[in-house]
PDB file of C-alpha atoms in Angstrom:
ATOM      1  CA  UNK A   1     -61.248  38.828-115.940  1.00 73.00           C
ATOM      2  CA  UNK A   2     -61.314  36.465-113.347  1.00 74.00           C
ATOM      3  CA  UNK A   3     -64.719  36.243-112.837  1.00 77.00           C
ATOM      4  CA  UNK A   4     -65.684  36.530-116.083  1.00 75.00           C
ATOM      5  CA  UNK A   5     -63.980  33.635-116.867  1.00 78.00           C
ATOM      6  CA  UNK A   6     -66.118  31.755-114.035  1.00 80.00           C
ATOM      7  CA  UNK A   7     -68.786  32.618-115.304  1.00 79.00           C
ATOM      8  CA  UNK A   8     -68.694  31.666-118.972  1.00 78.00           C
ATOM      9  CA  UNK A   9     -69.569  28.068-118.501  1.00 75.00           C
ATOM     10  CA  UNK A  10     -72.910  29.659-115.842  1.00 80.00           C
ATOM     11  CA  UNK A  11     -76.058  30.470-117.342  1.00 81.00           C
ATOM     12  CA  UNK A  12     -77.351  32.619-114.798  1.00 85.00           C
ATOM     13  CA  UNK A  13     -76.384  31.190-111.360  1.00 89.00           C
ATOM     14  CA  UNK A  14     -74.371  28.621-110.414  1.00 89.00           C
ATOM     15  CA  UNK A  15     -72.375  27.394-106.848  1.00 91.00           C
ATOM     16  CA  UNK A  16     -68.727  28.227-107.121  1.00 90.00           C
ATOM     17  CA  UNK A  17     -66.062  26.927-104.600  1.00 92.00           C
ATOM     18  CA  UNK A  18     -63.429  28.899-102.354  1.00 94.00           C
ATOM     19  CA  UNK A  19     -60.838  27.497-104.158  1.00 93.00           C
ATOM     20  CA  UNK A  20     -62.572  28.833-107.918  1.00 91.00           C
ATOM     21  CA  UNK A  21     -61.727  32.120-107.703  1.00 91.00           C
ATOM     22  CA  UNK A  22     -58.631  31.896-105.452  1.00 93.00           C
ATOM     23  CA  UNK A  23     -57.082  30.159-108.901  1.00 91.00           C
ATOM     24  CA  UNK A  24     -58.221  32.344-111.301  1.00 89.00           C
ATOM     25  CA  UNK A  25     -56.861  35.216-109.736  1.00 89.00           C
ATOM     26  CA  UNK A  26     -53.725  33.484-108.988  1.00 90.00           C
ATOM     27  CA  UNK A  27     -52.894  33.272-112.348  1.00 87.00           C
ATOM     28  CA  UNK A  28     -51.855  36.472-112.703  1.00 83.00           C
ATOM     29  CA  UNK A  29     -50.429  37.122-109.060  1.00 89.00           C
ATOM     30  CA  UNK A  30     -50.687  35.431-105.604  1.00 93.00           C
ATOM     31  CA  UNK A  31     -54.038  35.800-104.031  1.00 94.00           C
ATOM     32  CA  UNK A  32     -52.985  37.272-100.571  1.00 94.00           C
ATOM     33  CA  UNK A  33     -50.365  39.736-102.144  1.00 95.00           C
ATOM     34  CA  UNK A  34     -53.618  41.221-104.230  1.00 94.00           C
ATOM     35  CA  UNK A  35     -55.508  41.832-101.158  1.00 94.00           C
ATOM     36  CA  UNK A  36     -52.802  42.710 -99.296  1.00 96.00           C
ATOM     37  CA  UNK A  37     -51.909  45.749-101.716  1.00 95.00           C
ATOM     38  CA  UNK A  38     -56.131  46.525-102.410  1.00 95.00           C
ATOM     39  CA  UNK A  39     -56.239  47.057 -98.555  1.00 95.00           C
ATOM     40  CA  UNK A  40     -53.150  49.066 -98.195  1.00 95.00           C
ATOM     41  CA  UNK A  41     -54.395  51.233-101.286  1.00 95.00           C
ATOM     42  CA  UNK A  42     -58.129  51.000-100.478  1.00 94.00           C
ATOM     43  CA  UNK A  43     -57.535  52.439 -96.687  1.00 94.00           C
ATOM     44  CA  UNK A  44     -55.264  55.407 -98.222  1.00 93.00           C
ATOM     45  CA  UNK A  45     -57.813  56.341-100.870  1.00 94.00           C
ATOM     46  CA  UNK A  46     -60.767  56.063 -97.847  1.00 93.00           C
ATOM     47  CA  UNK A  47     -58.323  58.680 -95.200  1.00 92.00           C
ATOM     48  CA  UNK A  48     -58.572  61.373 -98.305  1.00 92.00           C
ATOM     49  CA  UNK A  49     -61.912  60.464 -99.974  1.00 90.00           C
ATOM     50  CA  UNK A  50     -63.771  59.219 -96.429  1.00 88.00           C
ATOM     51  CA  UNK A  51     -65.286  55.874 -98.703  1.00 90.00           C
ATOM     52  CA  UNK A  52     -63.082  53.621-101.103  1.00 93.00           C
ATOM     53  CA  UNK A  53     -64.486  50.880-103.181  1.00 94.00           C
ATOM     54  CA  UNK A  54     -61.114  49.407-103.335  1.00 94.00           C
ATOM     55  CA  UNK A  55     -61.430  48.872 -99.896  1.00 95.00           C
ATOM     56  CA  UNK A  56     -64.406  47.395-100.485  1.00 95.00           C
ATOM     57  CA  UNK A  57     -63.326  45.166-103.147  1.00 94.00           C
ATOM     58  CA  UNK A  58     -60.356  44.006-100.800  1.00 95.00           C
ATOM     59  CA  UNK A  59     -62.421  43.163 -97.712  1.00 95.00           C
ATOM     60  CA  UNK A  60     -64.726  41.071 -99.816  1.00 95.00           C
ATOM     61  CA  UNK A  61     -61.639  38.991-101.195  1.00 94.00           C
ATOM     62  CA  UNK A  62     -60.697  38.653 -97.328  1.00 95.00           C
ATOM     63  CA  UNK A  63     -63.394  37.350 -96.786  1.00 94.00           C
ATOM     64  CA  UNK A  64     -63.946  35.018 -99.359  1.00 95.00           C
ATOM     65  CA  UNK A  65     -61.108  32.937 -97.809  1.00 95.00           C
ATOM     66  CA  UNK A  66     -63.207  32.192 -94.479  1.00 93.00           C
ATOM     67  CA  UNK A  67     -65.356  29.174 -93.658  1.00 92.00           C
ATOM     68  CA  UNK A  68     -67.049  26.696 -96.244  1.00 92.00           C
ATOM     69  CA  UNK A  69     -69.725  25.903 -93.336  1.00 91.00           C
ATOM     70  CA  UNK A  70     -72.556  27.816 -92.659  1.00 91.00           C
ATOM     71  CA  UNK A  71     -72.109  29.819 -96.107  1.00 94.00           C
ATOM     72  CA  UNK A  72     -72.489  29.938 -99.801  1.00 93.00           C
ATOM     73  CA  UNK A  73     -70.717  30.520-102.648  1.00 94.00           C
ATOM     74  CA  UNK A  74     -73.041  31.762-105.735  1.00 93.00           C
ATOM     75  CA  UNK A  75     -71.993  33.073-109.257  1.00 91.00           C
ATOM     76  CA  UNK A  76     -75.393  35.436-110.744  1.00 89.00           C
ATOM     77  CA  UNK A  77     -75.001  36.564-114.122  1.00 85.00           C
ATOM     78  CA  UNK A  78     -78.239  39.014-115.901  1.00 82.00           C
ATOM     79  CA  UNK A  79     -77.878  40.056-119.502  1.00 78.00           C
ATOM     80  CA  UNK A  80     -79.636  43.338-119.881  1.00 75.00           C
ATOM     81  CA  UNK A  81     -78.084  45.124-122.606  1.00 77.00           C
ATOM     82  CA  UNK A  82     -74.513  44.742-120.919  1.00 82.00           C
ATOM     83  CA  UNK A  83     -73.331  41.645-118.980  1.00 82.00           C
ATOM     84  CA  UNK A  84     -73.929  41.746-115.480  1.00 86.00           C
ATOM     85  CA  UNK A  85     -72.171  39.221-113.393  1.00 88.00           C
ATOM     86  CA  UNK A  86     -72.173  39.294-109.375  1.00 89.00           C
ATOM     87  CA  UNK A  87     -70.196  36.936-106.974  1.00 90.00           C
ATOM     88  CA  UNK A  88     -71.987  36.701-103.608  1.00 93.00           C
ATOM     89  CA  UNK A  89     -70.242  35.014-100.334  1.00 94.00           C
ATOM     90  CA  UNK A  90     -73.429  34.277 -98.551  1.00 93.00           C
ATOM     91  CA  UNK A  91     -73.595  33.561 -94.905  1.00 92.00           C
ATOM     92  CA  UNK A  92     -76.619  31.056 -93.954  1.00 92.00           C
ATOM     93  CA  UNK A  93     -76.264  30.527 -90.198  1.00 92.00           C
ATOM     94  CA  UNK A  94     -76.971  34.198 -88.518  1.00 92.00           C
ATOM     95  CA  UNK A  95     -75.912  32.212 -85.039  1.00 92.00           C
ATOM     96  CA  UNK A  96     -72.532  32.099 -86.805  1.00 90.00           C
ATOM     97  CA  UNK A  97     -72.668  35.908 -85.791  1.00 88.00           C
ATOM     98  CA  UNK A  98     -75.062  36.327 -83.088  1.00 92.00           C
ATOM     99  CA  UNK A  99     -74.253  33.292 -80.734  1.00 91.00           C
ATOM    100  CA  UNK A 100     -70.852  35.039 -80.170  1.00 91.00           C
ATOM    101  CA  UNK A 101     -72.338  38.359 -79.267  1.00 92.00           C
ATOM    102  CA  UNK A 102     -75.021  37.142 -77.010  1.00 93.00           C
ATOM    103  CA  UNK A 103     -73.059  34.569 -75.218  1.00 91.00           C
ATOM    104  CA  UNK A 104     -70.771  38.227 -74.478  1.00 93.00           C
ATOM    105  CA  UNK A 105     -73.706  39.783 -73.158  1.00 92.00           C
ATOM    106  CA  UNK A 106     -74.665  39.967 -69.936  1.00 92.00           C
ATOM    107  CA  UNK A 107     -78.146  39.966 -71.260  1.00 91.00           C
ATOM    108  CA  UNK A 108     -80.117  40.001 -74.075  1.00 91.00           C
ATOM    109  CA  UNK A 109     -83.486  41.210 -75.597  1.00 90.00           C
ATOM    110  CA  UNK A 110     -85.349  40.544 -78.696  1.00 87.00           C
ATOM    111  CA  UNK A 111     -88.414  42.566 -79.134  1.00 85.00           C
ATOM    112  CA  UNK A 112     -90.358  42.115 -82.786  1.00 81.00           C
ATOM    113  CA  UNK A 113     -93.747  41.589 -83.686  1.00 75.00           C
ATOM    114  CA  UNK A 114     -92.774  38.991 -86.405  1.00 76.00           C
ATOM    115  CA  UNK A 115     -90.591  36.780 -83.878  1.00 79.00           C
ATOM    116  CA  UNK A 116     -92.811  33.615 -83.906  1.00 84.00           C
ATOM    117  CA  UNK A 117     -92.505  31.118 -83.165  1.00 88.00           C
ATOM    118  CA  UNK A 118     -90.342  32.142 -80.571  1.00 89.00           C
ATOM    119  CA  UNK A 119     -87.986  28.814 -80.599  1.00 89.00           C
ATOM    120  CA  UNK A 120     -87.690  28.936 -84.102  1.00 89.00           C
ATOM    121  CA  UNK A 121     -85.946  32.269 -83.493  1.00 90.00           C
ATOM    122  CA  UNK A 122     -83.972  31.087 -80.537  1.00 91.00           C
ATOM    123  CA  UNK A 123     -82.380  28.533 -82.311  1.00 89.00           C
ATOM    124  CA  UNK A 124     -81.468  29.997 -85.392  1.00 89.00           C
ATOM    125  CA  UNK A 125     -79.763  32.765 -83.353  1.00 91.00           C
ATOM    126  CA  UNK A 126     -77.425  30.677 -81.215  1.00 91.00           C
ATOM    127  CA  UNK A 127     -79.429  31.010 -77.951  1.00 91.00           C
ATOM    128  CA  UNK A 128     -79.208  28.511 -75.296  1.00 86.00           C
ATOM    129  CA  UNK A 129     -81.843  26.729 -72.901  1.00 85.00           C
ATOM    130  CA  UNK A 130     -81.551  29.543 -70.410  1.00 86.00           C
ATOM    131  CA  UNK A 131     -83.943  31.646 -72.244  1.00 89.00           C
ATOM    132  CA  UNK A 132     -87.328  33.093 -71.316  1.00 90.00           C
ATOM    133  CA  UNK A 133     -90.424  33.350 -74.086  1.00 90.00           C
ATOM    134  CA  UNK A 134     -93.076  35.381 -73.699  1.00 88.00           C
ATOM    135  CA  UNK A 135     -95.773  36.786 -76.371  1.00 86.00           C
ATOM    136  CA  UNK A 136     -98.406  39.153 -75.638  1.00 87.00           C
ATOM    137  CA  UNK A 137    -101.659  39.519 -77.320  1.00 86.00           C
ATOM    138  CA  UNK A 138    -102.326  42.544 -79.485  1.00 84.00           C
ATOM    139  CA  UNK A 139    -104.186  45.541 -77.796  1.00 89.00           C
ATOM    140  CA  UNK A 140    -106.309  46.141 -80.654  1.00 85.00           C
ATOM    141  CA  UNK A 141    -110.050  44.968 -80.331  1.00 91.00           C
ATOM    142  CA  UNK A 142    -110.809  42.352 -82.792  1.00 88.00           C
ATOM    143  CA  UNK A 143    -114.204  43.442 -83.254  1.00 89.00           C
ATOM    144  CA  UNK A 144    -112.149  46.651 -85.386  1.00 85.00           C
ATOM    145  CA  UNK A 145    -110.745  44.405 -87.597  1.00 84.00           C
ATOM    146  CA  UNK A 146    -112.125  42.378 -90.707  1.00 88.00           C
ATOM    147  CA  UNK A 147    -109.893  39.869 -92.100  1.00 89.00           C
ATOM    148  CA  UNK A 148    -111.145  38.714 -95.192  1.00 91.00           C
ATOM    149  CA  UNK A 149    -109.234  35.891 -96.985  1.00 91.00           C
ATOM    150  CA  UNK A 150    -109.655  35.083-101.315  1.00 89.00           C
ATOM    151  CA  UNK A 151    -108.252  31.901-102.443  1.00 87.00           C
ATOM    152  CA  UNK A 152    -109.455  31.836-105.725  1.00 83.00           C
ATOM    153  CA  UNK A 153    -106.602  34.147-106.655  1.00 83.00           C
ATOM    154  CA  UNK A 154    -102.301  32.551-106.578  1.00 80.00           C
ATOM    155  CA  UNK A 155     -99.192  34.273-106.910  1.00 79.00           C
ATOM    156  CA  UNK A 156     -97.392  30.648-107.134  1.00 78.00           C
ATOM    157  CA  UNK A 157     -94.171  31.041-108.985  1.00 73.00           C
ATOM    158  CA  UNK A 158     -95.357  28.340-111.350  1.00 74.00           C
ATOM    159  CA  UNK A 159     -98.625  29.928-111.860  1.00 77.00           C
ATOM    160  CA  UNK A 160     -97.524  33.527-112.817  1.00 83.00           C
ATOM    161  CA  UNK A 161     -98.867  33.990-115.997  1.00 85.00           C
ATOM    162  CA  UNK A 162    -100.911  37.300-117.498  1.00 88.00           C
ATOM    163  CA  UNK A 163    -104.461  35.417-116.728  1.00 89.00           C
ATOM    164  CA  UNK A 164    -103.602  35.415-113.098  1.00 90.00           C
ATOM    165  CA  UNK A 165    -102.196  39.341-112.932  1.00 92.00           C
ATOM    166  CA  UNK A 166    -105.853  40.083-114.400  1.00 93.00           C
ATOM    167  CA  UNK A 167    -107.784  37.951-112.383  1.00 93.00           C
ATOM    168  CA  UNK A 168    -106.232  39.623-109.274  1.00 93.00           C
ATOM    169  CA  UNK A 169    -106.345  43.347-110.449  1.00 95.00           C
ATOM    170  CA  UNK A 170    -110.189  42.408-110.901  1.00 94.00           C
ATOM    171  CA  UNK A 171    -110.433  41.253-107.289  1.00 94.00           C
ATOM    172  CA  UNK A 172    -108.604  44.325-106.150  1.00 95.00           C
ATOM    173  CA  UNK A 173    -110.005  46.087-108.375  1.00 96.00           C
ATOM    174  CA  UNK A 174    -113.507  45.697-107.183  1.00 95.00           C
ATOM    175  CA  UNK A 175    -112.474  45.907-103.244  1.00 95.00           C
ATOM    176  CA  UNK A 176    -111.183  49.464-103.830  1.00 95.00           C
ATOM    177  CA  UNK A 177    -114.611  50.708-105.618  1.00 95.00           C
ATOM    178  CA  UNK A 178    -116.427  49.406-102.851  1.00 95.00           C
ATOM    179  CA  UNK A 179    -114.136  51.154-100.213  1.00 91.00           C
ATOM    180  CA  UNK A 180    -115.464  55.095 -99.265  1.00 90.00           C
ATOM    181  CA  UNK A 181    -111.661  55.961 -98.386  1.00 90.00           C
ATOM    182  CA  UNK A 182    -108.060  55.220 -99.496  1.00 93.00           C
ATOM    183  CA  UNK A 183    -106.931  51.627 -99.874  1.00 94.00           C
ATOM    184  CA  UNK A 184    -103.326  50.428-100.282  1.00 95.00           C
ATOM    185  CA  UNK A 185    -102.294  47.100-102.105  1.00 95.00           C
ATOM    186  CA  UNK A 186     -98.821  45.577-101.102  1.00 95.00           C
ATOM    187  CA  UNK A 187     -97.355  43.025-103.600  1.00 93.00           C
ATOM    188  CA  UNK A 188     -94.355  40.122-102.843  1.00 90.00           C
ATOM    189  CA  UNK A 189     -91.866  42.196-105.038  1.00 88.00           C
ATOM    190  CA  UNK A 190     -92.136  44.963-107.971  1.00 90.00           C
ATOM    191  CA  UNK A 191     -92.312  42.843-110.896  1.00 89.00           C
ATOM    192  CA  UNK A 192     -95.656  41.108-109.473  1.00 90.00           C
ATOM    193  CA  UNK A 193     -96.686  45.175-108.608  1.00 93.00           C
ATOM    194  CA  UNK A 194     -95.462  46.246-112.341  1.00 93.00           C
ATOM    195  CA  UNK A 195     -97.705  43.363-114.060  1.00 92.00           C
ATOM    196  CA  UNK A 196    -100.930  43.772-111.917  1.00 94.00           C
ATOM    197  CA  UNK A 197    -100.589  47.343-111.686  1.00 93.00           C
ATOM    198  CA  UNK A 198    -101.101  47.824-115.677  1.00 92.00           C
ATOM    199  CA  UNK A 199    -104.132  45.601-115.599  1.00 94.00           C
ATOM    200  CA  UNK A 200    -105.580  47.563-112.067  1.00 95.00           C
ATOM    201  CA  UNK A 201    -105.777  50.794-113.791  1.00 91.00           C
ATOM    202  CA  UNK A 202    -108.500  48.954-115.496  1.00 92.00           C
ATOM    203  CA  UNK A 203    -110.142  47.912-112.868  1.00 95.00           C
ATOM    204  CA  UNK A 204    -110.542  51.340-111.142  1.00 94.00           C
ATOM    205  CA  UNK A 205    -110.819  55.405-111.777  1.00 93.00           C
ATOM    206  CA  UNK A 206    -109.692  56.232-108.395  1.00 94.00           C
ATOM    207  CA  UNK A 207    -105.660  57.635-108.782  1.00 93.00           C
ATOM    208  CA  UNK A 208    -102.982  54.779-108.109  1.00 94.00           C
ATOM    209  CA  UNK A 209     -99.545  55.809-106.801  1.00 94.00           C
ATOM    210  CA  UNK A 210     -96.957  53.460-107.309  1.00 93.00           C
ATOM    211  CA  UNK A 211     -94.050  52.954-105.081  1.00 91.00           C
ATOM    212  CA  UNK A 212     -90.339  52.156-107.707  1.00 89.00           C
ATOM    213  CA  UNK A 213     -86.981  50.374-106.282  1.00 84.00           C
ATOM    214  CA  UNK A 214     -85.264  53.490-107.290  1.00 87.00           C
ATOM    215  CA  UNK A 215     -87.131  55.859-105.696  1.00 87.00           C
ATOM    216  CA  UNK A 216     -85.116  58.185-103.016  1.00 89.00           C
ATOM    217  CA  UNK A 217     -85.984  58.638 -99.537  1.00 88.00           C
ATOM    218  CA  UNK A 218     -87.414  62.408-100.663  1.00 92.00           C
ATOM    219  CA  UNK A 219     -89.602  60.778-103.610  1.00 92.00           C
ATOM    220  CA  UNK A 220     -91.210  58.501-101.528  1.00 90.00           C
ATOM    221  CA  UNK A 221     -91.951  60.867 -98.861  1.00 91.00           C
ATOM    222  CA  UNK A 222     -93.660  63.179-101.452  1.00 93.00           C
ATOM    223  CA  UNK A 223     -95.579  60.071-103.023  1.00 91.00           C
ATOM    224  CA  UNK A 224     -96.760  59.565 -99.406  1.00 90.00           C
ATOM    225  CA  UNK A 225     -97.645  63.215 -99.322  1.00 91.00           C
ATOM    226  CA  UNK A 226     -99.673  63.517-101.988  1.00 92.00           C
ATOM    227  CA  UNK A 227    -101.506  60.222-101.371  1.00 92.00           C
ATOM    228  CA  UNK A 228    -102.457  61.442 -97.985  1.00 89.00           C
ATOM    229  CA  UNK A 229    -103.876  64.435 -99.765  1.00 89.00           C
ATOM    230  CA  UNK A 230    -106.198  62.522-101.718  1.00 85.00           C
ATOM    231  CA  UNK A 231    -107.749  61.368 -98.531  1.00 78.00           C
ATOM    232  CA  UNK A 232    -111.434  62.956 -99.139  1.00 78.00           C
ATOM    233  CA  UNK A 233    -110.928  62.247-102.923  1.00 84.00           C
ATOM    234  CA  UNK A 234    -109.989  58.605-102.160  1.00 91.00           C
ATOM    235  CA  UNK A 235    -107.021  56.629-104.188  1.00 94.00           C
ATOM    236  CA  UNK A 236    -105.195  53.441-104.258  1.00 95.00           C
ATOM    237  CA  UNK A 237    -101.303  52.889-103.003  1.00 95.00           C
ATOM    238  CA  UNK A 238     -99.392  50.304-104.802  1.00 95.00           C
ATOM    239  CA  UNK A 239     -95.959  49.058-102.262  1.00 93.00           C
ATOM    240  CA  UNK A 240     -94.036  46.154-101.902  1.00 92.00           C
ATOM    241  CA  UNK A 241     -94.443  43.887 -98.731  1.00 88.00           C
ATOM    242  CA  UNK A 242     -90.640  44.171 -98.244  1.00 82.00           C
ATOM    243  CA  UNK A 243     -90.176  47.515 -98.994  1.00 79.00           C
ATOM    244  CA  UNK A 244     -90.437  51.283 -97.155  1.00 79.00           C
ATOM    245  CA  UNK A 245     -93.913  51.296 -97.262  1.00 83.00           C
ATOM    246  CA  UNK A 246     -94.903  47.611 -95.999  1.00 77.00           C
ATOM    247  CA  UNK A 247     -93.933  48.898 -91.972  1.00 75.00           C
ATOM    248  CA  UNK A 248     -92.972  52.241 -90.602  1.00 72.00           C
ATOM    249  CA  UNK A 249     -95.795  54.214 -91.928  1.00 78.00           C
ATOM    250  CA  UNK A 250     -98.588  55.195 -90.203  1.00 79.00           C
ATOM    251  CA  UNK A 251    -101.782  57.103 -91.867  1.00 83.00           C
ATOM    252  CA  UNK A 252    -104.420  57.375 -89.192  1.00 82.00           C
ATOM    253  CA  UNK A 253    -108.013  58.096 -90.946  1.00 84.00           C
ATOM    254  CA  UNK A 254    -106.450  58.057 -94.368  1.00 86.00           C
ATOM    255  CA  UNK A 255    -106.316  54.547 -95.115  1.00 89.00           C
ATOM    256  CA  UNK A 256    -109.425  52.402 -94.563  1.00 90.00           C
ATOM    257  CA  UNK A 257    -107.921  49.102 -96.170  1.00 92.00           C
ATOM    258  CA  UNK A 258    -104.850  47.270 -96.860  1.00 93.00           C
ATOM    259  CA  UNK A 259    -104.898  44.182 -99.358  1.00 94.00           C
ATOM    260  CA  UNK A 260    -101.740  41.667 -99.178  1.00 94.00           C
ATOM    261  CA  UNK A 261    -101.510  39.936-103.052  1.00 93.00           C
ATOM    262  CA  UNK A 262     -99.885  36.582-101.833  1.00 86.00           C
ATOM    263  CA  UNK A 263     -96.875  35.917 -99.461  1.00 83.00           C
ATOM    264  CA  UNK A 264     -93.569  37.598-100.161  1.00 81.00           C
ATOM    265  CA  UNK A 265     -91.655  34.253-100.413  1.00 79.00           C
ATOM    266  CA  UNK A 266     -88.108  33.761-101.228  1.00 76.00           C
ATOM    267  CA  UNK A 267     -87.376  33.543-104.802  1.00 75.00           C
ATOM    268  CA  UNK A 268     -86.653  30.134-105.261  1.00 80.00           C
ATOM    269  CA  UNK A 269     -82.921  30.308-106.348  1.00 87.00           C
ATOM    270  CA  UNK A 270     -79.879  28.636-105.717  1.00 90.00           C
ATOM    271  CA  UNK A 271     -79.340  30.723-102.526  1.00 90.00           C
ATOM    272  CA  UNK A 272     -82.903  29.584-101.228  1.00 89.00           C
ATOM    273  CA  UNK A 273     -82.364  26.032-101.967  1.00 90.00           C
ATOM    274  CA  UNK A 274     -78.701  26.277-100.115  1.00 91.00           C
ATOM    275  CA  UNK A 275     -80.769  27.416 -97.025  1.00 90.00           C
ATOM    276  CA  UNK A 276     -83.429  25.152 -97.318  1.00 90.00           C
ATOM    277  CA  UNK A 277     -80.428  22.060 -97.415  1.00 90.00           C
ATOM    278  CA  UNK A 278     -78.692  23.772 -94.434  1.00 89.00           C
TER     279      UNK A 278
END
């Protein structure tokens, strides 16, 4: 009730303080004696059960009381059939965490290929001077690679529109009838992959297999399976750039092309624009 009652005056996010919630739950009984009786009751249910939500629930109102610096506060609320409401205590500043672990530490090493620029990294992380970069050049031949770049194409927030999904299931859509092999076609996040995808099929007669958010770790494993059995028939993967598919597979002479639809940028939210200000 307490959060629903923060989030009657939201439409569907909005910054809420410490003190917000702490008040609203008050009214019925003192903050601290609610967690305090949540974590005595949440840890009992966990030593017979092994997992309590309770627990969870009181570990998250711990929590809320920590530090206004370096973290967010953010009220979400989705209407899909039911009312949906999430309250999210967002940390900002990972060096809040990792500066006290690596200044522990005898040493430390970071190993990525995604960690540049290297300073960037080492600052955001809590690092000090004492700290040695290095990067290494990739061990591929270049002459194996094309990189082919299309800019006539956007997947700009602000230019999302059913024109655009069409225009770039065309430009796929023509890459993967000129490939003699599998291709796969990773997309910033599955809406953009839902809306493209229905104009791609379109665009091609070679199979598509989609990857779906709710997909187990056994469905996606047999997707994977029967894509790699297509590999003399040829077919098209659809994934997300963020998701199981985007790293940690590896499908030596099955797939002859990868196309990346736009940049999987933030969503530009509340929580985005709180990061960008810190």
């Amino acid at each position: 009730n307490a959060i629903f009652g923060l989030a009657k005056d939201i439409d569907q996010e909005g910054l809420v303080s410490k003190n917000d919630l702490v008040d609203a739950v008050s009214k019925n009984k003192n903050y601290n004696d609610i967690v305090a009786e949540l974590l005595f009751i949440g840890e009992d249910i966990r030593d017979k059960q092994k997992k309590s939500f309770v627990l969870s629930i009181a570990k998250f109102l711990e929590a809320w009381l920590g530090s206004d610096i370096g973290f967010g506060r953010i009220l979400s609320k989705t209407i899909d059939k039911k009312i949906k409401i999430s309250l999210t205590y967002r940390c900002l500043d990972p060096s809040i965490a990792a500066k006290e672990v690596i200044e522990k530490s005898y040493s430390t090493i970071l190993m990525s290929g995604t960690l540049t620029p290297s300073s960037m990294y080492k600052d955001i992380l809590g690092f000090n001077d004492n700290v040695v970069e290095k990067e290494y050049k990739s061990p591929f031949p270049k002459k194996n690679r094309l990189n082919l770049v299309i800019p006539k194409t956007t997947t700009k927030f602000v230019e999302r529109n059913h024109r655009q999904f069409a225009e770039i299931a065309k430009v796929c859509g023509e890459i993967v009838n000129l490939i003699k092999g599998n291709s796969a076609i990773f997309f910033p996040s599955y809406d953009l992959m839902q809306n493209i995808g229905e104009y791609l099929g379109r665009e091609t007669k070679k199979p598509i297999f989609a990857e779906k958010s709710t997909m187990t770790k056994d469905e996606k494993e047999k997707l994977l399976a029967a894509f790699r059995s297509y590999k003399s028939k040829e077919a098209v993967l659809l994934g997300t750039s963020t998701g199981s598919f985007g790293e940690g597979i590896d499908m030596p002479n099955v797939l002859k092309t990868v196309i990346i639809v736009g940049l999987p940028l933030q969503k530009p939210d509340i929580e985005t624009k709180l990061l960008i200000e810190y």
